[in-house]
Tab-separated table of C-alpha atoms in Angstrom:
chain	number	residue	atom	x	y	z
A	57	UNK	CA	136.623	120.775	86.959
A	58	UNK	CA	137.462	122.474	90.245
A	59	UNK	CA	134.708	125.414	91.223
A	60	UNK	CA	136.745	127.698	93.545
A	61	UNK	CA	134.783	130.316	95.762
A	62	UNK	CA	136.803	133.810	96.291
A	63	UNK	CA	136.875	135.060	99.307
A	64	UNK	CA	136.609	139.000	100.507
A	65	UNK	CA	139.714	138.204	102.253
A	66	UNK	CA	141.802	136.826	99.153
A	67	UNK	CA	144.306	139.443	97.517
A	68	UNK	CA	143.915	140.511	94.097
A	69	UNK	CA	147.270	137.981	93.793
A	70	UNK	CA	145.495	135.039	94.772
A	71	UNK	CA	142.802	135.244	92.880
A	72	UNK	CA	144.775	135.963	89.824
A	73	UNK	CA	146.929	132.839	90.850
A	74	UNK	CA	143.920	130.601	90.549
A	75	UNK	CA	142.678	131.969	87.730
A	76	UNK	CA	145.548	131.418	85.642
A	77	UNK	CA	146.404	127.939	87.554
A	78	UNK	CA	142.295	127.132	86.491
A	79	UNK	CA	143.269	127.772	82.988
A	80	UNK	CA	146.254	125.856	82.584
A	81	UNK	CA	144.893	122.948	84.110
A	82	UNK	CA	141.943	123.386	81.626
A	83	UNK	CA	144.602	123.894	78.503
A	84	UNK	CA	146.691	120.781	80.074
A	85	UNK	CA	143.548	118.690	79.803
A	86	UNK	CA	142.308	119.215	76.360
A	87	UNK	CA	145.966	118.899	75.661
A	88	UNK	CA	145.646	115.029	76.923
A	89	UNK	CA	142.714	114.569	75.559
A	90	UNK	CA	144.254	115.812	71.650
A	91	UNK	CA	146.821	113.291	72.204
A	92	UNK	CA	144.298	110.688	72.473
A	93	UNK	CA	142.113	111.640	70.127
A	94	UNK	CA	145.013	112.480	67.712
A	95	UNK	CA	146.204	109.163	68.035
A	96	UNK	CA	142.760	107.582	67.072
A	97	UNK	CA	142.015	109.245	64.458
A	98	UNK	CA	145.649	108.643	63.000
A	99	UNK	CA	144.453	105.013	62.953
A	100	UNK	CA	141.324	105.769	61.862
A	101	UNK	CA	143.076	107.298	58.897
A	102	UNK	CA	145.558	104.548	58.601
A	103	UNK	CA	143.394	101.847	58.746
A	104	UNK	CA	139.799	102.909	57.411
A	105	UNK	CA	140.303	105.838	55.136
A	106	UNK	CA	143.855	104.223	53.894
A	107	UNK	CA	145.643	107.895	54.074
A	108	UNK	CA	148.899	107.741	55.030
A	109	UNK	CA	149.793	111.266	54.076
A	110	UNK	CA	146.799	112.211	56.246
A	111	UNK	CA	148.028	109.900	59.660
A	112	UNK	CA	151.835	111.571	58.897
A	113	UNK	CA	149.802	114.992	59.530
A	114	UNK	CA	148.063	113.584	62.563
A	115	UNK	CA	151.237	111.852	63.991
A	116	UNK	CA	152.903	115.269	63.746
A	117	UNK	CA	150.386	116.371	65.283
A	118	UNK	CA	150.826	114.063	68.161
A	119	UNK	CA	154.795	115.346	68.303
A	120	UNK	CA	153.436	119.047	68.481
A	121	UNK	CA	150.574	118.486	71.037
A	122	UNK	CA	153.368	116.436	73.094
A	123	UNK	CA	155.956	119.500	72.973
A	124	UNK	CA	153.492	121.992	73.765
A	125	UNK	CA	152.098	119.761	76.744
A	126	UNK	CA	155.726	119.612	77.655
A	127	UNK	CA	155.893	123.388	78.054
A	128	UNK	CA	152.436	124.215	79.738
A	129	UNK	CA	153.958	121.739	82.721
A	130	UNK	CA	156.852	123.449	82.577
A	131	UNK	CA	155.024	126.788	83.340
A	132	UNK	CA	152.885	125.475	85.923
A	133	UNK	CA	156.014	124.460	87.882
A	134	UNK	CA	157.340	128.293	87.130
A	135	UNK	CA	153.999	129.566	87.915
A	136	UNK	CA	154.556	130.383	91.304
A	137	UNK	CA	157.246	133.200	90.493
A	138	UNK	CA	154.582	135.558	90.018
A	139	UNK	CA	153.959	135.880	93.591
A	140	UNK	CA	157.502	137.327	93.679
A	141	UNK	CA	156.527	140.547	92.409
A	142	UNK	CA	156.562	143.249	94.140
A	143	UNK	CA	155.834	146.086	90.968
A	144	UNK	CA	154.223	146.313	88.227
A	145	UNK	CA	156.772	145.915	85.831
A	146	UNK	CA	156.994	142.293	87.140
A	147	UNK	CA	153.258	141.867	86.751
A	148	UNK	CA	152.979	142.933	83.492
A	149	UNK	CA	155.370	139.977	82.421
A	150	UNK	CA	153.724	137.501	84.137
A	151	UNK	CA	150.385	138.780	82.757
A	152	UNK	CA	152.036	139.022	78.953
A	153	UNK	CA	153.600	135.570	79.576
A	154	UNK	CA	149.854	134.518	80.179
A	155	UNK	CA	148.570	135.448	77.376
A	156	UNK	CA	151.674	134.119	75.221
A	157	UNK	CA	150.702	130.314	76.523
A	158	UNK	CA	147.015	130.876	75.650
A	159	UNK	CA	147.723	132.273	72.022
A	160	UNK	CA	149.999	129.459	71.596
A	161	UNK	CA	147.107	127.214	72.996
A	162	UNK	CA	144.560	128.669	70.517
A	163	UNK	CA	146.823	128.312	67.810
A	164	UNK	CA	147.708	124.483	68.059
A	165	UNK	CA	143.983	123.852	68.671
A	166	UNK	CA	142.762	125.438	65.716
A	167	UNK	CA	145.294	123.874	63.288
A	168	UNK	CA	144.514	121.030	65.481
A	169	UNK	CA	141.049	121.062	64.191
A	170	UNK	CA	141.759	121.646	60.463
A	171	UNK	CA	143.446	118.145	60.511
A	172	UNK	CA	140.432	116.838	62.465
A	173	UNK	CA	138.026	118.139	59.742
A	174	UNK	CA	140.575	116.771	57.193
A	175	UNK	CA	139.599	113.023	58.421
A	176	UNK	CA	135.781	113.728	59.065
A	177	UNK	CA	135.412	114.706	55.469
A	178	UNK	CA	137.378	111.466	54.392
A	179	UNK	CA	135.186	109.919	56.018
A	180	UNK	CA	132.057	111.420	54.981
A	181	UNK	CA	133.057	110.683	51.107
């Protein structure tokens, strides 16, 4: 992962630009990585543990983690509107639209990781 230094001369803008690029890019990868994993454990679970109700949930899980990845590229080609605003009203939305994209990212993983512990205690049985 990228370190980036500030710099006394950056604007409050461009540091919050890289910021919220640095997170994306972070959400983005775990994203690919899910979709992997996802996948492997769907044939772990169609193959070893002989679940197919369990793979369904993980292949839908594949579709969801897909759509969502979808979106979060979307929003880093959008992401660059931001430095368009010129008042705070405009701020705010970018800021709010921020923090919509990490809730959603939160979300996903955490259901994410119920079906994950679904197959690890299949396995452990």
């Amino acid at each position: 992962m990228n370190s980036n230094t500030f710099f006394a001369h950056d604007t409050d803008e461009q540091i919050i630009q890289t910021k919220r690029l640095q997170d994306l890019q972070t959400w983005i990868s775990h994203l690919s990585y899910v979709t992997n994993e996802c996948d492997w454990l769907a044939k772990i679970a169609s193959n070893k543990i002989h679940d197919r109700v369990l793979r369904d949930e993980l292949l839908e899980k594949i579709e969801v983690n897909s759509a969502l990845l979808n979106e979060f590229y979307n929003y880093k080609s959008s992401i660059q509107s931001f430095q368009e605003c010129d008042d705070l009203d405009c701020d705010l939305f970018y800021i709010n639209q921020h923090d919509a994209y990490h809730n959603k990212y939160v979300k996903h993983i955490d259901a994410y990781r119920q079906v994950k512990n679904k197959v690890y205690l299949k396995i452990l049985d």
